[in-house]
PDB file of C-alpha atoms in Angstrom:
ATOM      1  CA  MET D 125      -5.834 -15.246  -4.832  1.00 94.00           C
ATOM      2  CA  ILE D 126      -5.179 -11.521  -5.025  1.00 96.00           C
ATOM      3  CA  THR D 127      -5.629  -9.912  -1.624  1.00 97.00           C
ATOM      4  CA  CYS D 128      -7.112  -6.423  -1.709  1.00 97.00           C
ATOM      5  CA  LEU D 129      -8.085  -3.573   0.582  1.00 98.00           C
ATOM      6  CA  ILE D 130     -10.870  -1.034  -0.034  1.00 98.00           C
ATOM      7  CA  VAL D 131     -10.242   2.486   1.292  1.00 97.00           C
ATOM      8  CA  ASP D 132     -13.085   5.007   1.013  1.00 96.00           C
ATOM      9  CA  ASP D 133     -14.723   7.327   3.533  1.00 95.00           C
ATOM     10  CA  GLU D 134     -18.186   6.616   2.049  1.00 94.00           C
ATOM     11  CA  LEU D 135     -19.794   3.438   3.389  1.00 96.00           C
ATOM     12  CA  PHE D 136     -22.064   3.019   0.364  1.00 95.00           C
ATOM     13  CA  ALA D 137     -19.116   3.311  -2.022  1.00 94.00           C
ATOM     14  CA  ARG D 138     -17.166   0.662  -0.083  1.00 96.00           C
ATOM     15  CA  GLU D 139     -20.119  -1.726  -0.058  1.00 96.00           C
ATOM     16  CA  GLU D 140     -20.834  -1.176  -3.754  1.00 95.00           C
ATOM     17  CA  LEU D 141     -17.248  -1.978  -4.717  1.00 97.00           C
ATOM     18  CA  ALA D 142     -17.155  -4.952  -2.333  1.00 97.00           C
ATOM     19  CA  ASP D 143     -20.290  -6.364  -3.970  1.00 96.00           C
ATOM     20  CA  HIS D 144     -18.656  -6.150  -7.391  1.00 96.00           C
ATOM     21  CA  LEU D 145     -15.402  -7.691  -6.196  1.00 96.00           C
ATOM     22  CA  GLY D 146     -17.252 -10.451  -4.362  1.00 94.00           C
ATOM     23  CA  GLN D 147     -18.227 -11.868  -7.759  1.00 94.00           C
ATOM     24  CA  GLU D 148     -14.578 -12.339  -8.750  1.00 94.00           C
ATOM     25  CA  HIS D 149     -13.211 -15.831  -8.042  1.00 94.00           C
ATOM     26  CA  ASP D 150      -9.608 -14.722  -7.513  1.00 96.00           C
ATOM     27  CA  ILE D 151     -10.093 -11.546  -5.440  1.00 97.00           C
ATOM     28  CA  GLU D 152     -10.036 -11.733  -1.643  1.00 97.00           C
ATOM     29  CA  ILE D 153     -11.082  -8.599   0.282  1.00 98.00           C
ATOM     30  CA  VAL D 154      -8.973  -8.521   3.465  1.00 98.00           C
ATOM     31  CA  GLY D 155     -10.420  -5.283   4.808  1.00 97.00           C
ATOM     32  CA  GLN D 156     -12.399  -2.093   4.326  1.00 98.00           C
ATOM     33  CA  CYS D 157     -11.198   1.231   5.733  1.00 97.00           C
ATOM     34  CA  ALA D 158     -12.908   4.596   6.131  1.00 95.00           C
ATOM     35  CA  ASN D 159      -9.793   6.747   6.507  1.00 93.00           C
ATOM     36  CA  ALA D 160      -6.032   6.837   6.088  1.00 91.00           C
ATOM     37  CA  ILE D 161      -5.194   5.879   9.667  1.00 90.00           C
ATOM     38  CA  GLU D 162      -7.304   2.726   9.499  1.00 93.00           C
ATOM     39  CA  ALA D 163      -5.769   2.001   6.093  1.00 94.00           C
ATOM     40  CA  LEU D 164      -2.197   2.274   7.347  1.00 92.00           C
ATOM     41  CA  GLN D 165      -2.946  -0.138  10.165  1.00 90.00           C
ATOM     42  CA  SER D 166      -4.606  -2.604   7.789  1.00 94.00           C
ATOM     43  CA  ILE D 167      -1.793  -2.341   5.255  1.00 94.00           C
ATOM     44  CA  ALA D 168       0.786  -3.078   7.959  1.00 90.00           C
ATOM     45  CA  LYS D 169      -1.236  -6.033   9.271  1.00 93.00           C
ATOM     46  CA  GLU D 170      -2.663  -7.590   6.102  1.00 95.00           C
ATOM     47  CA  LYS D 171      -0.030  -6.574   3.515  1.00 95.00           C
ATOM     48  CA  PRO D 172      -2.563  -6.524   0.650  1.00 96.00           C
ATOM     49  CA  GLN D 173      -1.325  -6.922  -2.894  1.00 96.00           C
ATOM     50  CA  LEU D 174      -3.919  -4.481  -4.233  1.00 96.00           C
ATOM     51  CA  ILE D 175      -5.640  -1.367  -2.857  1.00 96.00           C
ATOM     52  CA  PHE D 176      -8.732   0.337  -4.245  1.00 96.00           C
ATOM     53  CA  LEU D 177      -8.159   3.865  -2.987  1.00 94.00           C
ATOM     54  CA  ASP D 178     -10.544   6.813  -2.908  1.00 92.00           C
ATOM     55  CA  ILE D 179      -8.746  10.074  -3.639  1.00 87.00           C
ATOM     56  CA  GLN D 180     -10.959  12.578  -1.865  1.00 87.00           C
ATOM     57  CA  MET D 181     -11.067  11.730   1.829  1.00 89.00           C
ATOM     58  CA  PRO D 182     -11.232  14.189   4.760  1.00 86.00           C
ATOM     59  CA  ARG D 183      -8.066  15.279   6.603  1.00 85.00           C
ATOM     60  CA  ILE D 184      -5.711  12.907   4.792  1.00 90.00           C
ATOM     61  CA  SER D 185      -6.365  12.369   1.089  1.00 89.00           C
ATOM     62  CA  GLY D 186      -5.672   9.242  -0.894  1.00 90.00           C
ATOM     63  CA  MET D 187      -2.647  10.894  -2.500  1.00 87.00           C
ATOM     64  CA  GLU D 188      -1.236  11.793   0.922  1.00 91.00           C
ATOM     65  CA  LEU D 189      -1.805   8.220   2.080  1.00 93.00           C
ATOM     66  CA  ILE D 190       0.305   6.886  -0.794  1.00 91.00           C
ATOM     67  CA  ALA D 191       3.087   9.325   0.099  1.00 91.00           C
ATOM     68  CA  MET D 192       3.115   7.780   3.586  1.00 92.00           C
ATOM     69  CA  LEU D 193       3.746   4.254   2.321  1.00 89.00           C
ATOM     70  CA  ASP D 194       7.186   2.709   2.049  1.00 83.00           C
ATOM     71  CA  PRO D 195       7.959   2.669  -1.699  1.00 80.00           C
ATOM     72  CA  ASP D 196       9.879  -0.587  -1.243  1.00 81.00           C
ATOM     73  CA  ASN D 197       6.699  -2.317  -0.035  1.00 84.00           C
ATOM     74  CA  MET D 198       4.084  -0.479  -2.106  1.00 89.00           C
ATOM     75  CA  PRO D 199       0.928  -2.425  -3.038  1.00 93.00           C
ATOM     76  CA  LYS D 200      -0.642  -2.097  -6.488  1.00 93.00           C
ATOM     77  CA  ILE D 201      -2.959   0.941  -6.416  1.00 92.00           C
ATOM     78  CA  VAL D 202      -6.232   1.391  -8.280  1.00 93.00           C
ATOM     79  CA  PHE D 203      -7.601   4.884  -7.732  1.00 89.00           C
ATOM     80  CA  VAL D 204     -11.340   5.377  -7.239  1.00 90.00           C
ATOM     81  CA  THR D 205     -12.742   8.858  -7.802  1.00 85.00           C
ATOM     82  CA  ALA D 206     -15.760  10.892  -8.722  1.00 81.00           C
ATOM     83  CA  TYR D 207     -15.173  12.474 -12.126  1.00 66.00           C
ATOM     84  CA  ASP D 208     -12.332  14.953 -11.938  1.00 67.00           C
ATOM     85  CA  GLU D 209     -10.911  16.068 -15.271  1.00 65.00           C
ATOM     86  CA  PHE D 210      -7.513  17.046 -13.844  1.00 54.00           C
ATOM     87  CA  ALA D 211      -7.084  13.800 -11.865  1.00 65.00           C
ATOM     88  CA  VAL D 212      -8.177  11.591 -14.739  1.00 68.00           C
ATOM     89  CA  LYS D 213      -5.793  13.363 -17.128  1.00 65.00           C
ATOM     90  CA  ALA D 214      -2.942  12.821 -14.658  1.00 60.00           C
ATOM     91  CA  PHE D 215      -3.796   9.129 -14.365  1.00 68.00           C
ATOM     92  CA  ASP D 216      -3.982   8.693 -18.125  1.00 66.00           C
ATOM     93  CA  ASN D 217      -0.659  10.467 -18.656  1.00 60.00           C
ATOM     94  CA  HIS D 218       1.104   8.086 -16.278  1.00 61.00           C
ATOM     95  CA  ALA D 219      -0.947   4.982 -17.168  1.00 58.00           C
ATOM     96  CA  PHE D 220      -2.337   4.547 -13.646  1.00 78.00           C
ATOM     97  CA  ASP D 221      -5.359   2.320 -13.134  1.00 83.00           C
ATOM     98  CA  TYR D 222      -8.464   4.169 -11.967  1.00 84.00           C
ATOM     99  CA  LEU D 223     -12.213   3.763 -11.632  1.00 88.00           C
ATOM    100  CA  LEU D 224     -14.866   6.468 -11.778  1.00 86.00           C
ATOM    101  CA  LYS D 225     -17.794   6.579  -9.358  1.00 88.00           C
ATOM    102  CA  PRO D 226     -20.363   5.126  -9.576  1.00 89.00           C
ATOM    103  CA  ILE D 227     -18.515   1.908 -10.384  1.00 91.00           C
ATOM    104  CA  ASP D 228     -19.255   0.462 -13.805  1.00 91.00           C
ATOM    105  CA  ALA D 229     -19.019  -3.350 -13.814  1.00 93.00           C
ATOM    106  CA  GLU D 230     -17.545  -3.488 -17.328  1.00 93.00           C
ATOM    107  CA  ARG D 231     -14.903  -0.875 -16.517  1.00 91.00           C
ATOM    108  CA  LEU D 232     -14.001  -2.722 -13.299  1.00 95.00           C
ATOM    109  CA  SER D 233     -13.635  -5.960 -15.257  1.00 94.00           C
ATOM    110  CA  LYS D 234     -11.167  -4.324 -17.659  1.00 92.00           C
ATOM    111  CA  THR D 235      -9.199  -2.873 -14.741  1.00 93.00           C
ATOM    112  CA  LEU D 236      -8.980  -6.256 -13.017  1.00 95.00           C
ATOM    113  CA  THR D 237      -7.794  -7.854 -16.245  1.00 94.00           C
ATOM    114  CA  ARG D 238      -4.898  -5.397 -16.375  1.00 91.00           C
ATOM    115  CA  VAL D 239      -4.148  -5.899 -12.683  1.00 92.00           C
ATOM    116  CA  ARG D 240      -4.036  -9.682 -13.069  1.00 94.00           C
ATOM    117  CA  LYS D 241      -1.457  -9.308 -15.835  1.00 92.00           C
ATOM    118  CA  ASN D 242       0.735  -6.993 -13.793  1.00 89.00           C
ATOM    119  CA  LEU D 243       0.647  -6.607 -10.004  1.00 90.00           C
ATOM    120  CA  THR D 244       3.929  -4.685  -9.976  1.00 86.00           C
ATOM    121  CA  PRO D 245       3.446  -1.326  -8.199  1.00 81.00           C
ATOM    122  CA  GLN D 246       4.110   1.816 -10.215  1.00 79.00           C
ATOM    123  CA  ILE D 247       6.267   4.754  -9.196  1.00 79.00           C
ATOM    124  CA  MET D 248       3.880   7.225  -7.563  1.00 79.00           C
ATOM    125  CA  ASP D 249       6.188  10.246  -7.259  1.00 77.00           C
ATOM    126  CA  PRO D 250       4.705  12.160 -10.234  1.00 73.00           C
ATOM    127  CA  ILE D 251       1.312  12.558  -8.554  1.00 76.00           C
ATOM    128  CA  THR D 252       1.943  12.362  -4.797  1.00 82.00           C
ATOM    129  CA  PRO D 253       2.930  15.187  -2.409  1.00 85.00           C
ATOM    130  CA  LYS D 254       6.645  15.686  -1.853  1.00 89.00           C
ATOM    131  CA  ARG D 255       6.097  16.628   1.802  1.00 93.00           C
ATOM    132  CA  LEU D 256       3.644  15.403   4.424  1.00 94.00           C
ATOM    133  CA  GLU D 257       1.658  18.036   6.296  1.00 92.00           C
ATOM    134  CA  HIS D 258      -0.148  15.664   8.669  1.00 92.00           C
ATOM    135  CA  ILE D 259       0.865  12.488  10.457  1.00 94.00           C
ATOM    136  CA  PRO D 260      -1.747   9.768  11.111  1.00 92.00           C
ATOM    137  CA  CYS D 261      -1.321   8.440  14.645  1.00 93.00           C
ATOM    138  CA  TYR D 262      -3.087   6.393  17.279  1.00 90.00           C
ATOM    139  CA  SER D 263      -3.102   6.129  21.053  1.00 89.00           C
ATOM    140  CA  GLY D 264      -4.962   3.147  22.448  1.00 85.00           C
ATOM    141  CA  ASN D 265      -8.281   3.057  20.603  1.00 83.00           C
ATOM    142  CA  LYS D 266      -8.121   6.746  19.640  1.00 85.00           C
ATOM    143  CA  LEU D 267      -7.108   7.823  16.137  1.00 85.00           C
ATOM    144  CA  LYS D 268      -5.314  11.161  15.861  1.00 88.00           C
ATOM    145  CA  VAL D 269      -3.970  13.408  13.110  1.00 91.00           C
ATOM    146  CA  ILE D 270      -0.908  15.424  14.174  1.00 94.00           C
ATOM    147  CA  ALA D 271       0.301  18.428  12.159  1.00 94.00           C
ATOM    148  CA  ILE D 272       3.931  17.924  11.163  1.00 95.00           C
ATOM    149  CA  GLN D 273       4.741  21.394  12.534  1.00 95.00           C
ATOM    150  CA  ASP D 274       3.821  20.108  16.019  1.00 96.00           C
ATOM    151  CA  VAL D 275       6.161  17.096  15.858  1.00 97.00           C
ATOM    152  CA  GLU D 276       9.378  17.456  17.886  1.00 97.00           C
ATOM    153  CA  TYR D 277      10.908  14.056  17.178  1.00 98.00           C
ATOM    154  CA  VAL D 278      10.115  10.468  16.249  1.00 98.00           C
ATOM    155  CA  PHE D 279      11.809   7.291  17.371  1.00 98.00           C
ATOM    156  CA  SER D 280      11.599   3.535  17.090  1.00 97.00           C
ATOM    157  CA  ASP D 281      11.845   0.757  19.662  1.00 96.00           C
ATOM    158  CA  LEU D 282      10.693  -2.830  19.955  1.00 94.00           C
ATOM    159  CA  SER D 283       7.055  -1.748  20.291  1.00 93.00           C
ATOM    160  CA  GLY D 284       6.993   0.322  17.088  1.00 94.00           C
ATOM    161  CA  ILE D 285       7.330   3.908  15.864  1.00 96.00           C
ATOM    162  CA  HIS D 286       6.513   6.750  18.261  1.00 97.00           C
ATOM    163  CA  VAL D 287       5.769  10.423  17.586  1.00 98.00           C
ATOM    164  CA  ALA D 288       6.623  13.000  20.249  1.00 97.00           C
ATOM    165  CA  SER D 289       4.745  16.239  19.675  1.00 94.00           C
ATOM    166  CA  THR D 290       3.903  19.335  21.663  1.00 87.00           C
ATOM    167  CA  LYS D 291       0.715  17.491  22.640  1.00 85.00           C
ATOM    168  CA  GLY D 292       2.340  14.309  23.954  1.00 91.00           C
ATOM    169  CA  LYS D 293       3.482  10.954  22.603  1.00 94.00           C
ATOM    170  CA  VAL D 294       1.497   8.729  20.238  1.00 96.00           C
ATOM    171  CA  HIS D 295       2.162   5.817  17.891  1.00 95.00           C
ATOM    172  CA  THR D 296       2.174   5.705  14.093  1.00 94.00           C
ATOM    173  CA  GLN D 297       2.386   3.140  11.297  1.00 91.00           C
ATOM    174  CA  LEU D 298       4.739   5.352   9.286  1.00 93.00           C
ATOM    175  CA  THR D 299       8.353   4.213   9.023  1.00 93.00           C
ATOM    176  CA  LEU D 300      11.398   6.282   9.940  1.00 95.00           C
ATOM    177  CA  LYS D 301      12.377   6.111   6.273  1.00 93.00           C
ATOM    178  CA  VAL D 302       9.142   7.863   5.260  1.00 93.00           C
ATOM    179  CA  PHE D 303       9.682  10.542   7.934  1.00 96.00           C
ATOM    180  CA  GLU D 304      13.218  11.115   6.684  1.00 95.00           C
ATOM    181  CA  GLU D 305      12.169  11.412   3.034  1.00 92.00           C
ATOM    182  CA  LYS D 306       8.821  13.214   3.370  1.00 93.00           C
ATOM    183  CA  THR D 307       9.153  15.571   6.365  1.00 96.00           C
ATOM    184  CA  PRO D 308      11.546  18.304   7.616  1.00 95.00           C
ATOM    185  CA  LEU D 309      12.765  15.980  10.388  1.00 97.00           C
ATOM    186  CA  VAL D 310      16.463  15.082  10.223  1.00 96.00           C
ATOM    187  CA  ARG D 311      18.270  11.942  11.320  1.00 96.00           C
ATOM    188  CA  CYS D 312      20.230  12.310  14.558  1.00 95.00           C
ATOM    189  CA  HIS D 313      20.494   8.655  15.579  1.00 96.00           C
ATOM    190  CA  ARG D 314      19.804   5.241  14.078  1.00 95.00           C
ATOM    191  CA  GLN D 315      16.499   5.186  15.974  1.00 97.00           C
ATOM    192  CA  TYR D 316      15.689   8.917  16.147  1.00 98.00           C
ATOM    193  CA  LEU D 317      14.762  11.806  13.853  1.00 98.00           C
ATOM    194  CA  ILE D 318      14.275  15.318  15.177  1.00 97.00           C
ATOM    195  CA  SER D 319      12.735  18.586  14.025  1.00 96.00           C
ATOM    196  CA  PRO D 320      15.475  21.280  13.870  1.00 93.00           C
ATOM    197  CA  LYS D 321      13.081  23.901  15.235  1.00 92.00           C
ATOM    198  CA  ALA D 322      12.401  21.724  18.300  1.00 94.00           C
ATOM    199  CA  ILE D 323      16.054  21.857  19.426  1.00 93.00           C
ATOM    200  CA  ALA D 324      16.607  24.054  22.469  1.00 91.00           C
ATOM    201  CA  GLU D 325      20.214  23.030  23.105  1.00 91.00           C
ATOM    202  CA  ILE D 326      22.844  20.482  22.113  1.00 91.00           C
ATOM    203  CA  GLU D 327      25.144  19.082  24.780  1.00 92.00           C
ATOM    204  CA  LEU D 328      28.368  17.561  23.480  1.00 90.00           C
ATOM    205  CA  LEU D 329      29.327  14.215  25.039  1.00 89.00           C
ATOM    206  CA  ASP D 330      32.206  11.777  24.620  1.00 85.00           C
ATOM    207  CA  THR D 331      29.933   9.372  22.748  1.00 82.00           C
ATOM    208  CA  GLY D 332      28.242  12.012  20.594  1.00 83.00           C
ATOM    209  CA  ALA D 333      25.715  14.503  21.903  1.00 92.00           C
ATOM    210  CA  GLU D 334      22.329  14.925  23.510  1.00 94.00           C
ATOM    211  CA  VAL D 335      19.609  17.296  22.370  1.00 94.00           C
ATOM    212  CA  THR D 336      17.166  18.945  24.735  1.00 95.00           C
ATOM    213  CA  THR D 337      13.896  19.883  23.030  1.00 95.00           C
ATOM    214  CA  HIS D 338      11.766  22.890  23.884  1.00 93.00           C
ATOM    215  CA  SER D 339       9.473  20.489  25.749  1.00 93.00           C
ATOM    216  CA  GLY D 340      12.386  19.352  27.893  1.00 94.00           C
ATOM    217  CA  ASP D 341      12.826  15.882  26.377  1.00 96.00           C
ATOM    218  CA  LYS D 342      16.296  14.409  25.868  1.00 96.00           C
ATOM    219  CA  VAL D 343      17.127  12.987  22.434  1.00 97.00           C
ATOM    220  CA  PRO D 344      20.397  11.113  21.705  1.00 96.00           C
ATOM    221  CA  VAL D 345      22.691  12.160  18.873  1.00 95.00           C
ATOM    222  CA  SER D 346      25.238   9.652  17.600  1.00 94.00           C
ATOM    223  CA  ARG D 347      28.681  10.657  16.320  1.00 92.00           C
ATOM    224  CA  ARG D 348      27.659   9.721  12.782  1.00 92.00           C
ATOM    225  CA  TYR D 349      25.023  12.468  12.634  1.00 92.00           C
ATOM    226  CA  LEU D 350      26.537  15.075  14.957  1.00 90.00           C
ATOM    227  CA  LYS D 351      28.424  17.034  12.286  1.00 88.00           C
ATOM    228  CA  SER D 352      25.390  17.471  10.028  1.00 88.00           C
ATOM    229  CA  LEU D 353      23.261  18.485  13.012  1.00 86.00           C
ATOM    230  CA  LYS D 354      25.791  21.105  14.125  1.00 82.00           C
ATOM    231  CA  GLN D 355      25.961  22.485  10.585  1.00 83.00           C
ATOM    232  CA  LEU D 356      22.229  23.226  10.737  1.00 79.00           C
ATOM    233  CA  PHE D 357      23.110  25.811  13.392  1.00 71.00           C
ATOM    234  CA  GLY D 358      26.158  27.188  11.615  1.00 64.00           C
ATOM    235  CA  PHE D 359      28.808  25.246  13.545  1.00 62.00           C
ATOM    236  CA  GLN D 360      31.607  23.302  11.861  1.00 55.00           C
TER     237      GLN D 360
END
């Protein structure tokens, strides 16, 4: 069985696609999501092999969602979109699988045939954003979208990945690797990344250093990353 996830902010579109896929003997739908935050949580939990992804979603688009995923654990992506000449041309140029809305059963069948032959994810860099502008987060049962400019630092512990912003601390499904590659945050410790503009002061210690943010939080800096952090402020 090929496990798949449907991500689309339109309920009717999700149900229509689910009805089509329900007729396939080797496709198992493990979830349906209405936005990127729900999708990230489902991807982390279910680890689907295949995602049918709507491009145009509010706040965080399908393209931004892909940029948030760890490329080393990327599912196969089939884009779903209303007709967009620019998007379709981009998909064709890079041989990405896509479906146009409303879903045509024959077109879906051809797409699934190609997917069955090759579930290997493609490199998404040519069409995804190089930098993230928003971070999908959650706190309890509340879903939040935090602007990257408001993030002071992120860190990991046994309970997951945490985002400390000017508005408090929340959780996220994004990995530290994605933050390091797709945001202005810089590594200062094995478990911490920090925004350079959030640094109020750096205190040098025998074991490395400690940063105080403008919000008053203390962030550790290990010896390994101290030199590069000092160089950001013109110190050798």
